Amino acid sequence: MSQYRAYEVVEVADKQYQGSLVEKNEADLPNGELLVEVLYSSLNYKDALSASGNKGVTRHYPHVPGIDAVGTVLSSDDDQFSEGQAVLITGYDLGMNTSGGFGQRIRVPASWVAPLPSGMDPATSMRLGTAGLTAGLCIDALLKNGLEVDHGEVLVTGATGGVGIIAIGILAKLGFQVVASTGKPEAGQVLKTMGASEIIDRNELSESSSRPLLPERWAAAVDVVGGDTLFNVIKGLKYGGSVAACGLVQSPVFQASVLPFILRGVNLLGVDSVELPLLQKERIWSKLAGDWKVEALDQVCTEIGLDQLEASLATILSGGAVGRYLLNLQR
Ligand SMILES: NC(=O)c1ccc[n+]([C@@H]2O[C@H](COP(=O)([O-])OP(=O)(O)OC[C@H]3O[C@@H](n4cnc5c(N)ncnc54)[C@H](OP(=O)(O)O)[C@@H]3O)[C@@H](O)[C@H]2O)c1
């Protein structure tokens, strides 16, 4: 079959974008060693940006978003991969300017492709997706910087979002006491199910203030919010604590003071899950399939088909989503 279905976004007028389901042809896909039948994708904040015409993510339209995909190899020009093999692709240029996982076919360079980790089924890999990989990378960075369970509370911001909710699940599984910061008090019970021990209102962290330091509270933090929230998190880190910063939902810009760094020796750890070398991604994926497996993940995941994409992307863009969306391309 050379025809396949995809959700394609078109620039209909200056700065106006519209997505729809279309039939596409494999011949329209870019060059690459592997042609993959996509079984599942997932929805991330970056997909919502791409689907709404954010040129910082996607420069050229028409475009099929979807930064994550799992599927089976239909053909491969690289002998590391064989027909029928289950493979996983996240990040690099997939779904940014390369036709992505919101279509039933992708063609990609072999250097972007990892075998599906053993012990993980395709749907689970996309319940996690880039959000899960990023949560794993944040926690890996904190552990490498010496975080231990008896150091105290670990803060997770943007707690009901994809990265946040999975970070809570992994940290709780590892025995940490997790404090979840959210703008959705009604989701408190869900966050507790994932393993949060306390819920705080994100407004407590989001206001700017001229104070360079706050009382020491957090042993560590995973921050997806950026902006003034990130600076407030840094101000409240305990001596020697670290924050893994991976997101910008409040703002990509933040004003800071060197005082927390030079008086408390705190660390700001940048996390990127997109351009990271494949071997490092695979190391985190195998942890996510093993010791870091989040048992309650399917309870915070909504499965959708291509025809439900538009509404779900709008919910993500407005910050209203709770948990993860799994996109089933076979529905
Ligand atoms: N560095 C990387 O490689 C990497 C990888 C993946 C994601 N990211 C970034 O990480 C961030 C989160 O991604 P995601 O996929 O988890 O997104 P998501 O599912 O949309 O979750 C974001 C969460 O942030 C909170 N939020 C939204 N607007 C906010 C605001 N104005 N101020 C404070 N909090 C707000 C909301 O949670 P509450 O209502 O619970 O507060 C929301 O659910 C994004 O900026 C994304 O681009 C980076």
PDB file of N, CA and C in Angstrom, residues 3 8 40 73 77 107 109-111 115 139 168 186 190 199 203-204 228 275 293-294 296 328:
ATOM      1  N   GLN A   3      -0.521   4.361  -0.282  1.00  0.00           N
ATOM      2  CA  GLN A   3      -1.302   5.458   0.301  1.00  0.00           C
ATOM      3  C   GLN A   3      -1.382   5.273   1.821  1.00  0.00           C
ATOM      4  N   GLU A   8      -2.474  16.510   8.530  1.00  0.00           N
ATOM      5  CA  GLU A   8      -1.579  17.488   7.907  1.00  0.00           C
ATOM      6  C   GLU A   8      -2.025  18.910   8.261  1.00  0.00           C
ATOM      7  N   TYR A  40       1.754   3.696  16.773  1.00  0.00           N
ATOM      8  CA  TYR A  40       1.333   4.678  17.771  1.00  0.00           C
ATOM      9  C   TYR A  40       2.266   5.884  17.731  1.00  0.00           C
ATOM     10  N   VAL A  73       9.234  -1.912  10.875  1.00  0.00           N
ATOM     11  CA  VAL A  73      10.017  -1.579   9.683  1.00  0.00           C
ATOM     12  C   VAL A  73       9.374  -2.236   8.458  1.00  0.00           C
ATOM     13  N   ASP A  77      17.292   0.158   4.237  1.00  0.00           N
ATOM     14  CA  ASP A  77      18.536   0.111   3.471  1.00  0.00           C
ATOM     15  C   ASP A  77      19.743  -0.029   4.396  1.00  0.00           C
ATOM     16  N   ARG A 107       9.500   8.084   6.920  1.00  0.00           N
ATOM     17  CA  ARG A 107      10.774   7.604   6.376  1.00  0.00           C
ATOM     18  C   ARG A 107      11.872   8.420   7.042  1.00  0.00           C
ATOM     19  N   PRO A 109      16.213   8.619   8.745  1.00  0.00           N
ATOM     20  CA  PRO A 109      17.577   8.077   8.751  1.00  0.00           C
ATOM     21  C   PRO A 109      17.714   6.997   9.821  1.00  0.00           C
ATOM     22  N   ALA A 110      18.518   5.981   9.532  1.00  0.00           N
ATOM     23  CA  ALA A 110      18.728   4.899  10.510  1.00  0.00           C
ATOM     24  C   ALA A 110      19.327   5.437  11.812  1.00  0.00           C
ATOM     25  N   SER A 111      20.063   6.536  11.740  1.00  0.00           N
ATOM     26  CA  SER A 111      20.724   7.077  12.936  1.00  0.00           C
ATOM     27  C   SER A 111      19.724   7.636  13.961  1.00  0.00           C
ATOM     28  N   PRO A 115      15.887   0.134  18.392  1.00  0.00           N
ATOM     29  CA  PRO A 115      14.973  -1.004  18.540  1.00  0.00           C
ATOM     30  C   PRO A 115      14.064  -0.749  19.743  1.00  0.00           C
ATOM     31  N   ILE A 139      15.690  12.953  35.788  1.00  0.00           N
ATOM     32  CA  ILE A 139      15.977  12.199  37.020  1.00  0.00           C
ATOM     33  C   ILE A 139      17.391  11.624  36.970  1.00  0.00           C
ATOM     34  N   ILE A 168       6.955  12.343  38.355  1.00  0.00           N
ATOM     35  CA  ILE A 168       6.426  11.992  39.689  1.00  0.00           C
ATOM     36  C   ILE A 168       6.417  10.473  39.855  1.00  0.00           C
ATOM     37  N   GLU A 186      -7.946  20.288  41.167  1.00  0.00           N
ATOM     38  CA  GLU A 186      -8.889  19.165  41.007  1.00  0.00           C
ATOM     39  C   GLU A 186      -8.181  17.870  40.595  1.00  0.00           C
ATOM     40  N   VAL A 190      -5.262  12.450  41.295  1.00  0.00           N
ATOM     41  CA  VAL A 190      -4.509  11.755  40.232  1.00  0.00           C
ATOM     42  C   VAL A 190      -3.009  11.835  40.545  1.00  0.00           C
ATOM     43  N   ILE A 199       0.655  18.291  47.349  1.00  0.00           N
ATOM     44  CA  ILE A 199       0.330  19.082  46.163  1.00  0.00           C
ATOM     45  C   ILE A 199       0.412  20.551  46.560  1.00  0.00           C
ATOM     46  N   ASN A 203       0.854  28.907  41.736  1.00  0.00           N
ATOM     47  CA  ASN A 203       0.992  30.356  41.962  1.00  0.00           C
ATOM     48  C   ASN A 203       2.013  30.657  43.057  1.00  0.00           C
ATOM     49  N   GLU A 204       2.215  29.700  43.952  1.00  0.00           N
ATOM     50  CA  GLU A 204       3.213  29.902  45.024  1.00  0.00           C
ATOM     51  C   GLU A 204       4.618  30.070  44.443  1.00  0.00           C
ATOM     52  N   ASP A 228       9.824  32.856  35.780  1.00  0.00           N
ATOM     53  CA  ASP A 228      10.026  33.192  37.192  1.00  0.00           C
ATOM     54  C   ASP A 228       9.926  31.962  38.084  1.00  0.00           C
ATOM     55  N   GLU A 275      18.267  16.168  20.584  1.00  0.00           N
ATOM     56  CA  GLU A 275      19.506  15.936  19.827  1.00  0.00           C
ATOM     57  C   GLU A 275      20.481  15.026  20.565  1.00  0.00           C
ATOM     58  N   LYS A 293      10.048   1.499  35.529  1.00  0.00           N
ATOM     59  CA  LYS A 293       8.721   1.310  34.924  1.00  0.00           C
ATOM     60  C   LYS A 293       7.640   1.948  35.810  1.00  0.00           C
ATOM     61  N   VAL A 294       6.809   2.792  35.198  1.00  0.00           N
ATOM     62  CA  VAL A 294       5.750   3.477  35.951  1.00  0.00           C
ATOM     63  C   VAL A 294       4.458   2.672  35.795  1.00  0.00           C
ATOM     64  N   ALA A 296       1.411   2.944  37.052  1.00  0.00           N
ATOM     65  CA  ALA A 296       0.092   3.603  36.942  1.00  0.00           C
ATOM     66  C   ALA A 296      -0.059   4.422  35.662  1.00  0.00           C
ATOM     67  N   ASN A 328      -3.378   6.327  18.517  1.00  0.00           N
ATOM     68  CA  ASN A 328      -3.411   5.024  17.859  1.00  0.00           C
ATOM     69  C   ASN A 328      -3.662   5.256  16.366  1.00  0.00           C
TER      70      ASN A 328
END
